[in-house]
Amino acid sequence: MTKNKQLYWHYAASLCLLLFAAIAYFVKSNEAILAGIDNPIIHLIRGNLTDGKTAFFTYITKFANTITIILLTGVAFLFLYKYKEKIAAFWLLINAALIQGLGNTLLKLFFNRPRPSVEHLVSAGGTSFPSGHSMGSMLFYGTFIFLMPKFIQNKRLCLAIQILLGLLILGIGTSRIYVGVHYPTDVLGGFLMGAAWLLFSYPYFKKYDFKQQFEGK
């Protein structure tokens, strides 16, 4: 990857981080301003709770539960490592374990935003901003969006899987609003922080992955 392309990725990461910082500023200083964003979206998504939608969203949200991400990360890491994709394996582990596991925990402790005071359709402890499910899904499934072209040569099939993963990420974020445990800005904050890290780290992954392939290690 050329330096110019690396800069483009880092510019995109910076934009995500800047948008996250804007939301984070109001979470800490004047949360009432965010109500203008949160309330209409909450009304749109939660305005008509039905058994069918509740069953769907409570199922979708499980794809980013802590135990789910831990198990999927472990399986994927072992698979990638076994087939000599060590750089991809460790990039995934850093993204899903270190950045999500430690990073999200520290961010939640710092911002300490209470969860919405509406009926929670699933149990959720801790604080609200940024959404752990949203950040975790972006980091875990988002890593595979970046990895797909490496493993699937058929461009149409690759794009289809990437779109499905993107829809899954979006569905998980929407589910956290529907089940009542997050504000929309929590979800957006989680997406932005996860995307910022992926966009920032991807050029370095490409650099070391190319070196690994070139050296045949």
Tab-separated table of N, CA, C and O in Angstrom, residues 107-157:
chain	number	residue	atom	x	y	z
A	107	LEU	N	-13.793	3.189	28.070
A	107	LEU	CA	-14.633	4.287	27.590
A	107	LEU	C	-15.931	4.373	28.388
A	107	LEU	O	-16.375	5.464	28.763
A	108	LYS	N	-16.546	3.234	28.665
A	108	LYS	CA	-17.783	3.230	29.444
A	108	LYS	C	-17.538	3.779	30.854
A	108	LYS	O	-18.363	4.537	31.384
A	109	LEU	N	-16.426	3.389	31.442
A	109	LEU	CA	-16.106	3.896	32.775
A	109	LEU	C	-15.893	5.404	32.762
A	109	LEU	O	-16.297	6.110	33.690
A	110	PHE	N	-15.272	5.904	31.717
A	110	PHE	CA	-14.984	7.337	31.634
A	110	PHE	C	-16.260	8.155	31.428
A	110	PHE	O	-16.486	9.160	32.125
A	111	PHE	N	-17.109	7.735	30.489
A	111	PHE	CA	-18.300	8.540	30.172
A	111	PHE	C	-19.443	8.294	31.158
A	111	PHE	O	-20.227	9.201	31.431
A	112	ASN	N	-19.549	7.069	31.655
A	112	ASN	CA	-20.506	6.753	32.731
A	112	ASN	C	-21.926	7.245	32.417
A	112	ASN	O	-22.620	7.804	33.278
A	113	ARG	N	-22.384	7.040	31.210
A	113	ARG	CA	-23.729	7.460	30.802
A	113	ARG	C	-24.753	6.406	31.232
A	113	ARG	O	-24.625	5.240	30.864
A	114	PRO	N	-25.783	6.802	31.973
A	114	PRO	CA	-26.805	5.825	32.365
A	114	PRO	C	-27.549	5.288	31.149
A	114	PRO	O	-27.679	5.968	30.129
A	115	ARG	N	-28.051	4.083	31.267
A	115	ARG	CA	-28.838	3.495	30.186
A	115	ARG	C	-30.213	4.170	30.112
A	115	ARG	O	-30.663	4.794	31.081
A	116	PRO	N	-30.886	4.055	28.968
A	116	PRO	CA	-32.220	4.669	28.832
A	116	PRO	C	-33.190	4.164	29.897
A	116	PRO	O	-33.168	2.986	30.272
A	117	SER	N	-34.048	5.052	30.366
A	117	SER	CA	-35.029	4.693	31.394
A	117	SER	C	-36.336	4.236	30.749
A	117	SER	O	-37.399	4.801	30.968
A	118	VAL	N	-36.215	3.212	29.898
A	118	VAL	CA	-37.376	2.582	29.277
A	118	VAL	C	-37.328	1.097	29.611
A	118	VAL	O	-36.352	0.613	30.200
A	119	GLU	N	-38.377	0.382	29.253
A	119	GLU	CA	-38.397	-1.055	29.512
A	119	GLU	C	-37.268	-1.744	28.738
A	119	GLU	O	-37.133	-1.577	27.537
A	120	HIS	N	-36.444	-2.524	29.445
A	120	HIS	CA	-35.377	-3.286	28.818
A	120	HIS	C	-35.902	-4.684	28.491
A	120	HIS	O	-36.387	-5.395	29.384
A	121	LEU	N	-35.782	-5.071	27.241
A	121	LEU	CA	-36.271	-6.376	26.813
A	121	LEU	C	-35.224	-7.473	26.986
A	121	LEU	O	-35.531	-8.661	26.815
A	122	VAL	N	-33.986	-7.067	27.286
A	122	VAL	CA	-32.914	-8.003	27.627
A	122	VAL	C	-32.176	-7.436	28.827
A	122	VAL	O	-32.254	-6.233	29.097
A	123	SER	N	-31.480	-8.274	29.539
A	123	SER	CA	-30.707	-7.790	30.690
A	123	SER	C	-29.418	-7.142	30.210
A	123	SER	O	-28.786	-7.625	29.265
A	124	ALA	N	-29.048	-6.045	30.840
A	124	ALA	CA	-27.824	-5.330	30.468
A	124	ALA	C	-27.310	-4.590	31.693
A	124	ALA	O	-28.031	-3.776	32.280
A	125	GLY	N	-26.065	-4.853	32.065
A	125	GLY	CA	-25.469	-4.167	33.193
A	125	GLY	C	-24.539	-3.063	32.718
A	125	GLY	O	-24.335	-2.864	31.519
A	126	GLY	N	-23.984	-2.349	33.657
A	126	GLY	CA	-23.007	-1.328	33.318
A	126	GLY	C	-23.634	-0.080	32.725
A	126	GLY	O	-24.832	0.164	32.841
A	127	THR	N	-22.803	0.706	32.073
A	127	THR	CA	-23.243	1.995	31.536
A	127	THR	C	-23.472	1.903	30.022
A	127	THR	O	-23.331	0.839	29.422
A	128	SER	N	-23.778	3.046	29.423
A	128	SER	CA	-24.409	3.028	28.097
A	128	SER	C	-23.520	3.455	26.937
A	128	SER	O	-23.705	2.970	25.822
A	129	PHE	N	-22.595	4.385	27.147
A	129	PHE	CA	-21.851	4.971	26.021
A	129	PHE	C	-20.370	4.613	26.080
A	129	PHE	O	-19.741	4.790	27.122
A	130	PRO	N	-19.818	4.162	24.954
A	130	PRO	CA	-20.479	3.766	23.706
A	130	PRO	C	-21.004	2.331	23.804
A	130	PRO	O	-20.541	1.557	24.646
A	131	SER	N	-21.930	1.983	22.939
A	131	SER	CA	-22.513	0.644	22.949
A	131	SER	C	-21.444	-0.418	22.701
A	131	SER	O	-20.757	-0.401	21.678
A	132	GLY	N	-21.327	-1.360	23.641
A	132	GLY	CA	-20.345	-2.435	23.485
A	132	GLY	C	-20.698	-3.377	22.349
A	132	GLY	O	-19.821	-3.839	21.623
A	133	HIS	N	-21.992	-3.681	22.197
A	133	HIS	CA	-22.417	-4.561	21.108
A	133	HIS	C	-22.123	-3.924	19.743
A	133	HIS	O	-21.678	-4.605	18.812
A	134	SER	N	-22.382	-2.622	19.640
A	134	SER	CA	-22.149	-1.932	18.367
A	134	SER	C	-20.661	-1.853	18.038
A	134	SER	O	-20.242	-2.139	16.916
A	135	MET	N	-19.874	-1.480	19.027
A	135	MET	CA	-18.427	-1.391	18.823
A	135	MET	C	-17.842	-2.773	18.567
A	135	MET	O	-16.999	-2.953	17.673
A	136	GLY	N	-18.307	-3.758	19.324
A	136	GLY	CA	-17.797	-5.118	19.164
A	136	GLY	C	-18.158	-5.720	17.824
A	136	GLY	O	-17.337	-6.385	17.186
A	137	SER	N	-19.391	-5.492	17.365
A	137	SER	CA	-19.792	-6.036	16.066
A	137	SER	C	-19.025	-5.371	14.938
A	137	SER	O	-18.628	-6.027	13.975
A	138	MET	N	-18.800	-4.056	15.066
A	138	MET	CA	-18.018	-3.363	14.044
A	138	MET	C	-16.588	-3.892	13.996
A	138	MET	O	-16.033	-4.125	12.912
A	139	LEU	N	-15.991	-4.121	15.147
A	139	LEU	CA	-14.609	-4.586	15.196
A	139	LEU	C	-14.474	-6.041	14.755
A	139	LEU	O	-13.535	-6.385	14.025
A	140	PHE	N	-15.394	-6.908	15.182
A	140	PHE	CA	-15.280	-8.323	14.825
A	140	PHE	C	-15.737	-8.582	13.387
A	140	PHE	O	-14.953	-9.029	12.549
A	141	TYR	N	-16.987	-8.288	13.095
A	141	TYR	CA	-17.507	-8.559	11.750
A	141	TYR	C	-16.894	-7.606	10.725
A	141	TYR	O	-16.711	-7.971	9.558
A	142	GLY	N	-16.555	-6.391	11.174
A	142	GLY	CA	-15.892	-5.445	10.283
A	142	GLY	C	-14.519	-5.926	9.853
A	142	GLY	O	-14.092	-5.685	8.713
A	143	THR	N	-13.811	-6.606	10.746
A	143	THR	CA	-12.512	-7.189	10.377
A	143	THR	C	-12.682	-8.153	9.216
A	143	THR	O	-11.890	-8.151	8.269
A	144	PHE	N	-13.738	-8.945	9.244
A	144	PHE	CA	-13.961	-9.911	8.166
A	144	PHE	C	-14.421	-9.239	6.876
A	144	PHE	O	-14.176	-9.771	5.785
A	145	ILE	N	-15.069	-8.076	6.982
A	145	ILE	CA	-15.375	-7.325	5.769
A	145	ILE	C	-14.079	-6.961	5.055
A	145	ILE	O	-13.968	-7.068	3.835
A	146	PHE	N	-13.077	-6.560	5.824
A	146	PHE	CA	-11.777	-6.222	5.235
A	146	PHE	C	-11.028	-7.460	4.752
A	146	PHE	O	-10.270	-7.398	3.786
A	147	LEU	N	-11.222	-8.586	5.432
A	147	LEU	CA	-10.477	-9.795	5.088
A	147	LEU	C	-11.069	-10.572	3.911
A	147	LEU	O	-10.362	-11.361	3.283
A	148	MET	N	-12.337	-10.366	3.620
A	148	MET	CA	-13.009	-11.160	2.589
A	148	MET	C	-12.275	-11.186	1.244
A	148	MET	O	-12.118	-12.258	0.641
A	149	PRO	N	-11.816	-10.039	0.703
A	149	PRO	CA	-11.134	-10.085	-0.598
A	149	PRO	C	-9.865	-10.937	-0.585
A	149	PRO	O	-9.429	-11.412	-1.639
A	150	LYS	N	-9.302	-11.123	0.578
A	150	LYS	CA	-8.082	-11.928	0.700
A	150	LYS	C	-8.382	-13.418	0.511
A	150	LYS	O	-7.544	-14.160	-0.005
A	151	PHE	N	-9.590	-13.825	0.905
A	151	PHE	CA	-9.917	-15.251	0.904
A	151	PHE	C	-10.919	-15.654	-0.173
A	151	PHE	O	-11.009	-16.832	-0.521
A	152	ILE	N	-11.664	-14.723	-0.699
A	152	ILE	CA	-12.680	-15.045	-1.718
A	152	ILE	C	-12.353	-14.282	-2.995
A	152	ILE	O	-12.439	-13.046	-3.037
A	153	GLN	N	-11.994	-15.003	-4.023
A	153	GLN	CA	-11.564	-14.390	-5.277
A	153	GLN	C	-12.739	-13.949	-6.145
A	153	GLN	O	-12.614	-13.017	-6.945
A	154	ASN	N	-13.866	-14.633	-6.023
A	154	ASN	CA	-15.060	-14.259	-6.787
A	154	ASN	C	-15.589	-12.926	-6.250
A	154	ASN	O	-16.078	-12.849	-5.120
A	155	LYS	N	-15.502	-11.888	-7.063
A	155	LYS	CA	-15.816	-10.540	-6.589
A	155	LYS	C	-17.275	-10.383	-6.191
A	155	LYS	O	-17.593	-9.707	-5.215
A	156	ARG	N	-18.174	-11.007	-6.945
A	156	ARG	CA	-19.598	-10.882	-6.626
A	156	ARG	C	-19.927	-11.576	-5.306
A	156	ARG	O	-20.674	-11.047	-4.485
A	157	LEU	N	-19.381	-12.763	-5.128
A	157	LEU	CA	-19.604	-13.494	-3.886
A	157	LEU	C	-18.999	-12.744	-2.713
A	157	LEU	O	-19.613	-12.631	-1.643
